[in-house]
PDB file of C-alpha atoms and ligand atoms in Angstrom:
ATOM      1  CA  UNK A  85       0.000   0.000   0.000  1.00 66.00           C
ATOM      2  CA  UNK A  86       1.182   3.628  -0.816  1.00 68.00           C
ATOM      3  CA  UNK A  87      -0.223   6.894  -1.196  1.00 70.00           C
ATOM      4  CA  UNK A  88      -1.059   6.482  -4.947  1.00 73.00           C
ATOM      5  CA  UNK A  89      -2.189   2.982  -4.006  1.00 80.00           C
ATOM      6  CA  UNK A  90      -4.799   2.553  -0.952  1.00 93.00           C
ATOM      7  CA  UNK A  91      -6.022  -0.605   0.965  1.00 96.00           C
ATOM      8  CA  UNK A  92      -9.365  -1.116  -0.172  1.00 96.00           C
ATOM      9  CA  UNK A  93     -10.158  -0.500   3.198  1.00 98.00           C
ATOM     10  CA  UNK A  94      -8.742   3.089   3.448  1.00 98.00           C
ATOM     11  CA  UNK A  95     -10.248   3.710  -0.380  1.00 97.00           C
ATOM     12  CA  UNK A  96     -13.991   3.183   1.017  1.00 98.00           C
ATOM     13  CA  UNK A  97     -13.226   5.796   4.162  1.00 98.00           C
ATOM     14  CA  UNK A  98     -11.989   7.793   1.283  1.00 98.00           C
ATOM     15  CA  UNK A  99     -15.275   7.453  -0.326  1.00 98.00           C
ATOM     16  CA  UNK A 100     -16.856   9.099   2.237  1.00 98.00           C
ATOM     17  CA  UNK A 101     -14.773  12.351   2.445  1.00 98.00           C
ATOM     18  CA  UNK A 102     -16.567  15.300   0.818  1.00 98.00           C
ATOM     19  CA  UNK A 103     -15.220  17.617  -1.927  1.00 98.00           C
ATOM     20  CA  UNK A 104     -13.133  20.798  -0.764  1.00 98.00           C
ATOM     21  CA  UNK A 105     -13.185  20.017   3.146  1.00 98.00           C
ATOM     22  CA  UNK A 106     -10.447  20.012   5.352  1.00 98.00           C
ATOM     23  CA  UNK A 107     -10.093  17.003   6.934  1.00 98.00           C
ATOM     24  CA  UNK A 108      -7.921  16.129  10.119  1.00 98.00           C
ATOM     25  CA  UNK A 109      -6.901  12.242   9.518  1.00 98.00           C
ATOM     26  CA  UNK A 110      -5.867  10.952  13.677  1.00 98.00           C
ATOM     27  CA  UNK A 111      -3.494   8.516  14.247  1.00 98.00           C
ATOM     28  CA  UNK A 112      -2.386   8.845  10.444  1.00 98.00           C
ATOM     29  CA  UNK A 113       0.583   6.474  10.499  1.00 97.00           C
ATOM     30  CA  UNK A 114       2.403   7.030   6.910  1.00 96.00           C
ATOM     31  CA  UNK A 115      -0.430   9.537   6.219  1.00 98.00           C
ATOM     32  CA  UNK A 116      -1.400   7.746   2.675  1.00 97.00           C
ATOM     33  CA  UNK A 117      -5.156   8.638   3.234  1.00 98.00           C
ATOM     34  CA  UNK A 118      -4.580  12.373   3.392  1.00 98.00           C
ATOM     35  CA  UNK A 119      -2.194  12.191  -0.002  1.00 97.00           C
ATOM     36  CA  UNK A 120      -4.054   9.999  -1.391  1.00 97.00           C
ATOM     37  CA  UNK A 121      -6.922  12.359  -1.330  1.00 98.00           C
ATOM     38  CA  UNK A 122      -5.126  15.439  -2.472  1.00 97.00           C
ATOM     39  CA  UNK A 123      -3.415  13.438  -5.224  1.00 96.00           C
ATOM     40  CA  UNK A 124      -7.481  12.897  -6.640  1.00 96.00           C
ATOM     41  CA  UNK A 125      -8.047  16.099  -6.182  1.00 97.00           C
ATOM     42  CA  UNK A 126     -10.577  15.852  -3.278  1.00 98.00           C
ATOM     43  CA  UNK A 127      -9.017  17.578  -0.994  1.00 98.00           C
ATOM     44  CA  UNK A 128      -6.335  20.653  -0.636  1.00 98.00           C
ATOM     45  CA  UNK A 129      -5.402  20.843   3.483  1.00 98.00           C
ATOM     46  CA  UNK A 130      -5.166  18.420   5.515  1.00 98.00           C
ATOM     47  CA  UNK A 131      -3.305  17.633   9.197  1.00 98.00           C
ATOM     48  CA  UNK A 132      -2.180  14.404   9.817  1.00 98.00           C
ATOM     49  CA  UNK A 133      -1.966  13.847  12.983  1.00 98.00           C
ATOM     50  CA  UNK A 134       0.043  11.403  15.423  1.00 98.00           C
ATOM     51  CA  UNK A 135       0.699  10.614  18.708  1.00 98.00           C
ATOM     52  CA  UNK A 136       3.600   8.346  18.414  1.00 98.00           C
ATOM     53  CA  UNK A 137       7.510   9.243  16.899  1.00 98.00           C
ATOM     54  CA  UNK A 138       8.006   6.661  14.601  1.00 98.00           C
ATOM     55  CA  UNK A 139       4.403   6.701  12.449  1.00 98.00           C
ATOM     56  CA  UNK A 140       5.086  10.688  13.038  1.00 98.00           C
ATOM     57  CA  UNK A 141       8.160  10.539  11.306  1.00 98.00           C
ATOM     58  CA  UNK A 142       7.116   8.329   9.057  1.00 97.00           C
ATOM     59  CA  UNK A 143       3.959  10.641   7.859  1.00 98.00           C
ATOM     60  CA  UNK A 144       6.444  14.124   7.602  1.00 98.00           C
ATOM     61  CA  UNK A 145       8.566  11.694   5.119  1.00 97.00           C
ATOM     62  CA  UNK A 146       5.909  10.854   3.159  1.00 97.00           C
ATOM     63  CA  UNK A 147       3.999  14.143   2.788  1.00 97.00           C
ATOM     64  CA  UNK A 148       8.155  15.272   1.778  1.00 97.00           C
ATOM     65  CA  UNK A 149       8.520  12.849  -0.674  1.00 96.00           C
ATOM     66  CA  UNK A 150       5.125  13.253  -2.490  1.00 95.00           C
ATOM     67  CA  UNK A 151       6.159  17.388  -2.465  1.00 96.00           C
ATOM     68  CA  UNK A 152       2.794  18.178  -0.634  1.00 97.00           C
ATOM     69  CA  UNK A 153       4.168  20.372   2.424  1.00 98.00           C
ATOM     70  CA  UNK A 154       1.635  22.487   1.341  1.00 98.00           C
ATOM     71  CA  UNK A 155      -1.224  20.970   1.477  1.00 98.00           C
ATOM     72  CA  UNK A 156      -0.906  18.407   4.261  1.00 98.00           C
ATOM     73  CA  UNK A 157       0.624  19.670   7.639  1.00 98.00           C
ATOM     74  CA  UNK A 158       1.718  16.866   9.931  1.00 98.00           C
ATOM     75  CA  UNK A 159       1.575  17.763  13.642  1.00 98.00           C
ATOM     76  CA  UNK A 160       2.435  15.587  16.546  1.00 98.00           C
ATOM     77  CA  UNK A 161       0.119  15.271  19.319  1.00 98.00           C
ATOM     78  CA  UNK A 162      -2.927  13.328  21.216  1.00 98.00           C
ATOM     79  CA  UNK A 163      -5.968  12.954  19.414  1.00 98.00           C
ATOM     80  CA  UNK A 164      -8.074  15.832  18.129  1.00 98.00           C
ATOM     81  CA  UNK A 165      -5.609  18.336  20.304  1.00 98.00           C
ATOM     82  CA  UNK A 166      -3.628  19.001  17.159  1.00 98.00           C
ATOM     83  CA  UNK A 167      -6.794  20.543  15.650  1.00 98.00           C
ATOM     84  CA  UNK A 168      -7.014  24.419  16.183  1.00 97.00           C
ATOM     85  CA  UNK A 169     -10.116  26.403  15.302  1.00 94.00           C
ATOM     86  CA  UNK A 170      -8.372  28.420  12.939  1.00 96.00           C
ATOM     87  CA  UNK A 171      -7.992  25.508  10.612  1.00 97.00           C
ATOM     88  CA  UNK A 172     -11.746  25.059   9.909  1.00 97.00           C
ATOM     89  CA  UNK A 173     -11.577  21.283   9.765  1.00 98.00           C
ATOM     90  CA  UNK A 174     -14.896  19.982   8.611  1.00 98.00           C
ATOM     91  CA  UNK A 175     -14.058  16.150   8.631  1.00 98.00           C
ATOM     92  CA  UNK A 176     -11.858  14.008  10.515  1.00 98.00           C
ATOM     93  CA  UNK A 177     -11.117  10.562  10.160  1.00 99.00           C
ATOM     94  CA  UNK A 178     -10.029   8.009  12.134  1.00 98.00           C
ATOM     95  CA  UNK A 179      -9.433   4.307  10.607  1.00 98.00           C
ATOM     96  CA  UNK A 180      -7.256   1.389  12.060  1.00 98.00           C
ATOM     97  CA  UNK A 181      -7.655   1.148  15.719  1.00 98.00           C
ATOM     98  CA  UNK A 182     -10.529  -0.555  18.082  1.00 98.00           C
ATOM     99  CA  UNK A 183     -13.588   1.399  18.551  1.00 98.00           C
ATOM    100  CA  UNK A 184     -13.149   1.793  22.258  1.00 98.00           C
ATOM    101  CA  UNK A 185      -9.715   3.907  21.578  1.00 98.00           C
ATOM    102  CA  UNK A 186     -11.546   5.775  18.519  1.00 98.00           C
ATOM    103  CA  UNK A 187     -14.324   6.340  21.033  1.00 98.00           C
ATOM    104  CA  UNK A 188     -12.267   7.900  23.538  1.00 98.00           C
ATOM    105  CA  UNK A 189      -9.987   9.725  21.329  1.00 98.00           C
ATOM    106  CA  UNK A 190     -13.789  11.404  20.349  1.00 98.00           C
ATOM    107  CA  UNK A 191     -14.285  11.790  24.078  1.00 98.00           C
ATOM    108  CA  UNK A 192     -11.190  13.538  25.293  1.00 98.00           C
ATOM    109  CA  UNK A 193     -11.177  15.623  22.384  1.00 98.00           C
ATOM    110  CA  UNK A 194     -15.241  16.633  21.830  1.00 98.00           C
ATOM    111  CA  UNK A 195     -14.381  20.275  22.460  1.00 97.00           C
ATOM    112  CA  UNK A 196     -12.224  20.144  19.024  1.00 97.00           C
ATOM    113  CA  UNK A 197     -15.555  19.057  17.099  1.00 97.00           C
ATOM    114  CA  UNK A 198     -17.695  22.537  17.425  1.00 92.00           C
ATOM    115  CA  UNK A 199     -16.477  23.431  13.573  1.00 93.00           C
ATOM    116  CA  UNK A 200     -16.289  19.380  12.568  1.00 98.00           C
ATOM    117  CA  UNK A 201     -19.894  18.619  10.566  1.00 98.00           C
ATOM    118  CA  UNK A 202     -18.771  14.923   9.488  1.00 98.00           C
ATOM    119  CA  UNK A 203     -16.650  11.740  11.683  1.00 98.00           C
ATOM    120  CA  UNK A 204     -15.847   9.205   9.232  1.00 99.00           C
ATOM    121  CA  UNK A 205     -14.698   6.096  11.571  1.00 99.00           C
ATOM    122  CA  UNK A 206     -12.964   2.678  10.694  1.00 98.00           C
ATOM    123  CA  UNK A 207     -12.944   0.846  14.007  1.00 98.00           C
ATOM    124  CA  UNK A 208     -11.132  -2.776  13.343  1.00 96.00           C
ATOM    125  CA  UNK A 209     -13.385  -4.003  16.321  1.00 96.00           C
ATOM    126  CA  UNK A 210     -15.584  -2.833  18.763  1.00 97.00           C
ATOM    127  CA  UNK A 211     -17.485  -0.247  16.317  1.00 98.00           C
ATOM    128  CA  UNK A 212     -20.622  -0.506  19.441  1.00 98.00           C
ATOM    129  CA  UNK A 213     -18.140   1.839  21.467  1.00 98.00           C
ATOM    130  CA  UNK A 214     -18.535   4.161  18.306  1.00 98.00           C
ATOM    131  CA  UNK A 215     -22.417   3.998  18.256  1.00 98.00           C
ATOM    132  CA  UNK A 216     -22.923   4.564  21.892  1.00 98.00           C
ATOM    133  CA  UNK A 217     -20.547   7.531  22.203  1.00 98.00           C
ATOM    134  CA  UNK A 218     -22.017   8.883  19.035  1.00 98.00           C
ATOM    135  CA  UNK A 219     -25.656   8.635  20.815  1.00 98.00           C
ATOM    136  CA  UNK A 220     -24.381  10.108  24.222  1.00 97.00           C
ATOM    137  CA  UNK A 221     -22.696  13.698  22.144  1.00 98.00           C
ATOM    138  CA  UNK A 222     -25.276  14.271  19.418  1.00 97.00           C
ATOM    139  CA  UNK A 223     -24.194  12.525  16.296  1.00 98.00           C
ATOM    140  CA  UNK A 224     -25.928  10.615  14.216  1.00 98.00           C
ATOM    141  CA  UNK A 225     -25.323   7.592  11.691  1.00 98.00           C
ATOM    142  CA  UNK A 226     -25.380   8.914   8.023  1.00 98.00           C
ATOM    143  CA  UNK A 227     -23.991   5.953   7.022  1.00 98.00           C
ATOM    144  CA  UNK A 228     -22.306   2.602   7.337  1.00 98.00           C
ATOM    145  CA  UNK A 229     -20.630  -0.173   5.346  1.00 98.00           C
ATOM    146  CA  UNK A 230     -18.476  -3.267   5.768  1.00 98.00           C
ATOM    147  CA  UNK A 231     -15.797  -4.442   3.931  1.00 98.00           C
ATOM    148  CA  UNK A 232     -13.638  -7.673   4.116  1.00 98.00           C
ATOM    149  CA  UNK A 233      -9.308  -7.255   2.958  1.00 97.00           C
ATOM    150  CA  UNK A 234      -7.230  -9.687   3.265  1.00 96.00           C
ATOM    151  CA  UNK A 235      -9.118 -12.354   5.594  1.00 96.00           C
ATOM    152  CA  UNK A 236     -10.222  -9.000   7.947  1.00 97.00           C
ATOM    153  CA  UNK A 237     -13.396  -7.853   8.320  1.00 98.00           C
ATOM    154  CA  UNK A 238     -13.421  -3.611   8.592  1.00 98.00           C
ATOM    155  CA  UNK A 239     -16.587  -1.377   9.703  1.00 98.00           C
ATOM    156  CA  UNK A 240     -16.653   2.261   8.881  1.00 98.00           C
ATOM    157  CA  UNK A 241     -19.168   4.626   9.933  1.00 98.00           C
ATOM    158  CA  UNK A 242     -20.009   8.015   9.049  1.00 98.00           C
ATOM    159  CA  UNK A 243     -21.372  10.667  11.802  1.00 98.00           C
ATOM    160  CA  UNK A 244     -23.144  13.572  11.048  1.00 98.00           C
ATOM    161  CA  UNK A 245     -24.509  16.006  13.573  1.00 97.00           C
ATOM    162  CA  UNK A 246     -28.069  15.172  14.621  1.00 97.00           C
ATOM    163  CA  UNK A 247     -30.034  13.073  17.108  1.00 94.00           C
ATOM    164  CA  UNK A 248     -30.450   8.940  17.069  1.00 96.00           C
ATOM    165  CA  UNK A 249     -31.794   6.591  19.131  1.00 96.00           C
ATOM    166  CA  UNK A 250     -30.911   3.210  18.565  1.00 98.00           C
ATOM    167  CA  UNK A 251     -31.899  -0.251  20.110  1.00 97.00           C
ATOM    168  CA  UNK A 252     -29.687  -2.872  21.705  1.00 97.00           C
ATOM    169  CA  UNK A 253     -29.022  -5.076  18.104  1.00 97.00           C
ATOM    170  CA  UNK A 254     -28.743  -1.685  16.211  1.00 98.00           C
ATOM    171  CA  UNK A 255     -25.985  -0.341  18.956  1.00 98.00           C
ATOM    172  CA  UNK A 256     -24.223  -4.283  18.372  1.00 98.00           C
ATOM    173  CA  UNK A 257     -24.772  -4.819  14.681  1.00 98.00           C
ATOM    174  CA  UNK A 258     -25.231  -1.175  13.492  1.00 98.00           C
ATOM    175  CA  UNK A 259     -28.471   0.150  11.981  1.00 98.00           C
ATOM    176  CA  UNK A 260     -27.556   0.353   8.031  1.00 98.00           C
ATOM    177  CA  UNK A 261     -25.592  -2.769   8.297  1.00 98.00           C
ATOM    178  CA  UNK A 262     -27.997  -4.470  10.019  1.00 97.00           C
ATOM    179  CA  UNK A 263     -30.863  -3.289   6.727  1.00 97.00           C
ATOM    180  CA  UNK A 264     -27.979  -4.598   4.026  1.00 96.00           C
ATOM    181  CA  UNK A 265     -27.037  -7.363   5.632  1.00 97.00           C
ATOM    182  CA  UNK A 266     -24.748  -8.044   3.165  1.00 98.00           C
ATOM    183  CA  UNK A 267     -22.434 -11.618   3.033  1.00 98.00           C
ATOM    184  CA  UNK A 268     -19.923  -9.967   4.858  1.00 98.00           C
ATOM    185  CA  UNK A 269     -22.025  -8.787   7.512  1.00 98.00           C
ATOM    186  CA  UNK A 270     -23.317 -12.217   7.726  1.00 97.00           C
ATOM    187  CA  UNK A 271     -19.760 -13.779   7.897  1.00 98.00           C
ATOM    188  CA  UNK A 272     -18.876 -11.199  10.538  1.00 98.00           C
ATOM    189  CA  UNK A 273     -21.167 -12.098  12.689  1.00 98.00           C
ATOM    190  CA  UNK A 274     -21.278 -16.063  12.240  1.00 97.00           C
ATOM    191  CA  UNK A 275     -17.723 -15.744  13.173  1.00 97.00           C
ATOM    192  CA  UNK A 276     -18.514 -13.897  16.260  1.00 96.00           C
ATOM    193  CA  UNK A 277     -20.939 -16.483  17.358  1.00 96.00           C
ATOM    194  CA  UNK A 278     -19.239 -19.496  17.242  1.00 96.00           C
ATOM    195  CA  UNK A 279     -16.450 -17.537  18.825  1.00 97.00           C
ATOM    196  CA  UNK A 280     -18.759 -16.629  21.888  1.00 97.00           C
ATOM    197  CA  UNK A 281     -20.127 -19.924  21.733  1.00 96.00           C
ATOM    198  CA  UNK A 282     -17.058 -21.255  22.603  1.00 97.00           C
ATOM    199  CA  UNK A 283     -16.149 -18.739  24.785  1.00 96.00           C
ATOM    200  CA  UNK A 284     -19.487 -20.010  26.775  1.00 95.00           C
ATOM    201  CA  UNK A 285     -18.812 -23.554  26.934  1.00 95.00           C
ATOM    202  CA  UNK A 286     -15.531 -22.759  28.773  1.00 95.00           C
ATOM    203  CA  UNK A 287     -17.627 -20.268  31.164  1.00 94.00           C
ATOM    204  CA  UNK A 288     -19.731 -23.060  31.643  1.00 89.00           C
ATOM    205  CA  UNK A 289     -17.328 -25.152  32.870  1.00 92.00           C
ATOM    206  CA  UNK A 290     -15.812 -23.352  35.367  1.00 91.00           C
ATOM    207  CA  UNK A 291     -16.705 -23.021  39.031  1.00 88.00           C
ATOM    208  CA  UNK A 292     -19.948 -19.855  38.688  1.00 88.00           C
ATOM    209  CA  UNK A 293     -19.131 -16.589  40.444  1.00 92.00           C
ATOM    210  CA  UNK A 294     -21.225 -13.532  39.730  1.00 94.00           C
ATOM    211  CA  UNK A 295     -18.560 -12.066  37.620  1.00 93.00           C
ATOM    212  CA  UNK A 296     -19.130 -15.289  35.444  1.00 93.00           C
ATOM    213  CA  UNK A 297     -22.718 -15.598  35.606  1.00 93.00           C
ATOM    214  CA  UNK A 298     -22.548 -11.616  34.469  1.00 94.00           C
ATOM    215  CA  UNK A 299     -20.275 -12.843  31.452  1.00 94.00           C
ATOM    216  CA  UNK A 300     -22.581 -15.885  30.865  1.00 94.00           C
ATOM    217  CA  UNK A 301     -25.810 -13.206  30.293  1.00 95.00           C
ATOM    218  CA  UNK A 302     -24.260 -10.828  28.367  1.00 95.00           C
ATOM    219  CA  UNK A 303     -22.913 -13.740  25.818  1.00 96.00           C
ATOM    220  CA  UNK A 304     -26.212 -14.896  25.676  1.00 96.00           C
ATOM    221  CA  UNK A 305     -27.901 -11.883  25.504  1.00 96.00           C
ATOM    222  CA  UNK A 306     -25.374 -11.121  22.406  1.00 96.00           C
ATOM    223  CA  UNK A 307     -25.957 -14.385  20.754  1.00 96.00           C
ATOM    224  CA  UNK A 308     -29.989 -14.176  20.595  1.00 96.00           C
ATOM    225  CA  UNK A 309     -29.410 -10.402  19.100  1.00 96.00           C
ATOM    226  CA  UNK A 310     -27.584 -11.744  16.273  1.00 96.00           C
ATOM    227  CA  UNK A 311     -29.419 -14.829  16.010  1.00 95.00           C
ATOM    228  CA  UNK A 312     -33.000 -12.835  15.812  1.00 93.00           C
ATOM    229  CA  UNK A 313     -31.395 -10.800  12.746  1.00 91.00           C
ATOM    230  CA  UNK A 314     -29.145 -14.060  10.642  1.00 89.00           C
TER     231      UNK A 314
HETATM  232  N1  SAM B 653      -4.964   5.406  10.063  1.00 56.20           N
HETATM  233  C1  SAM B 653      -3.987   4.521   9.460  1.00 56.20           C
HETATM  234  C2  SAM B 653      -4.679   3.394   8.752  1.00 56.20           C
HETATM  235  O1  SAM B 653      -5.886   3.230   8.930  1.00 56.20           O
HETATM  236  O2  SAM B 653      -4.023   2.648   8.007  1.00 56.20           O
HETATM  237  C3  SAM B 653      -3.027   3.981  10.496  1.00 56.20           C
HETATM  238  C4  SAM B 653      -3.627   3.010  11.466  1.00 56.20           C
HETATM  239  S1  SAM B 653      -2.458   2.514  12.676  1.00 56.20           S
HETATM  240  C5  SAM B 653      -2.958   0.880  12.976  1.00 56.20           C
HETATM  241  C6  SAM B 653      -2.981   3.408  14.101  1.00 56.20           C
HETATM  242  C7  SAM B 653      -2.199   4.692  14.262  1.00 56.20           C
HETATM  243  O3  SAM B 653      -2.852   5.506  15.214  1.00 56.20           O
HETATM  244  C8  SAM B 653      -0.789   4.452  14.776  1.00 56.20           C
HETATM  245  O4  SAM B 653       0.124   5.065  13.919  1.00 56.20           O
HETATM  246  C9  SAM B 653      -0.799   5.097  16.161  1.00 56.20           C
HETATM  247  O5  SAM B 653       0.435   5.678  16.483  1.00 56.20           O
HETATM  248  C10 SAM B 653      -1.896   6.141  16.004  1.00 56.20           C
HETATM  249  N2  SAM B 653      -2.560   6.544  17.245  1.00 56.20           N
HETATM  250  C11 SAM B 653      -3.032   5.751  18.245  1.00 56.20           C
HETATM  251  N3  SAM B 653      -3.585   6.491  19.219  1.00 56.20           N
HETATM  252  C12 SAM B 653      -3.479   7.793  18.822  1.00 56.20           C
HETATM  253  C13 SAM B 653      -3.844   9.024  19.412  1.00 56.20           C
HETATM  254  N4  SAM B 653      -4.430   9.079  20.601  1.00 56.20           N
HETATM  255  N5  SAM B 653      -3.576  10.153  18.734  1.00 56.20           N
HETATM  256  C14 SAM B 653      -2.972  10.121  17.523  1.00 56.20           C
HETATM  257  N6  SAM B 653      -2.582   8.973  16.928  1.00 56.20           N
HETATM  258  C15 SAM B 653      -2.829   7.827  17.569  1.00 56.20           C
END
């Protein structure tokens, strides 16, 4: 994968990014998405941003060797602290990490969203985190697809600003996904049954305590949400 040639993965969060914004990509690694998007001409600013030296590095080198200094600034820091107001940022992305951590990179950094009208969000696992902080702070689900890359099965989500209420399977399985329910979707979650299924036969035979028992319902309680839908 380079800038000039995306994952199929980071092509679909791509997708999503509007004409003409300015988009903060977090935790931007070699920051491909960012070039890649000024390269087709969606874009023309951008911050990467990262929290850690060597992806940090790694994204200043890149943005250097493409020649788009310019365009893209690359700024080290936590999160959505490396977005000022000043830089009217209207879309930030965050692909390639668990939905808990995107979740509480969101959390920690809400104040930086005020100016921010989309979230376009590739959690590797975990997207409920997403969905429930997205509930608790006022965004809503615009949209959502699934993917599958090499063996892996991706989520990404797009927030916009607006109210949602969703039930306990839509929170688990998402509400557009759970409307497509595409073969991937459907392999995603087959996977993740058998997985808790075994996961409950080893609860099962252990000795109960309540933190067990607790473990026990909420497997259960997981399985007969995705078995109501597949
Ligand atoms: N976004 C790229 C992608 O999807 O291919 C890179 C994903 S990489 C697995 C995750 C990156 O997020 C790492 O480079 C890591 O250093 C960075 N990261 C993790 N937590 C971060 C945070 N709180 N702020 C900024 N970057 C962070």
């Amino acid at each position: 994968m380079n800038a000039k040639n995306l994952s199929d993965r980071l092509k679909i969060v791509a997708s999503f990014v509007e004409q003409d914004t300015i988009l903060a990509d977090i935790g931007s690694d070699h920051a491909y998405l960012p070039c890649y998007l000024v390269h087709q001409s969606i874009i023309s600013k951008a911050i990467a941003g990262e929290v850690v030296k060597g992806p940090f590095e790694s994204a200043v080198k890149q943005v250097k060797s493409e020649g788009l200094e310019k365009q893209i600034e690359v700024r080290f820091g936590d999160g959505l602290q490396v977005i000022e107001d000043e830089d009217q940022v209207g879309t930030v992305t965050i692909a390639g990490m668990g939905g808990p951590l995107i979740a509480s990179i969101l959390e920690a950094g809400k104040h930086k969203l005020t100016n921010v009208h989309t979230l376009i969000l590739q959690p590797n696992i975990h997207a409920k985190a997403i969905r429930e902080w997205a509930i608790r702070e006022g965004w809503n689900i615009d949209q959502e697809t699934i993917l599958e890359e090499h063996s892996k099965i991706y989520e990404v989500i797009v927030l916009k600003k607006g109210n949602m209420v969703l039930n306990e399977q839509e929170l688990l399985l998402g509400p557009i996904l759970m409307q497509s329910c595409t073969s991937v979707f459907q392999k995603k979650w087959s996977v993740e049954m058998k997985e808790w299924e075994r996961i409950l036969t080893q609860l099962k035979n252990i000795p109960p305590s309540p933190e067990v028992l607790q473990k026990v319902e909420e497997i259960e309680n997981k399985i007969s949400l995705v078995k109501e839908l597949l």
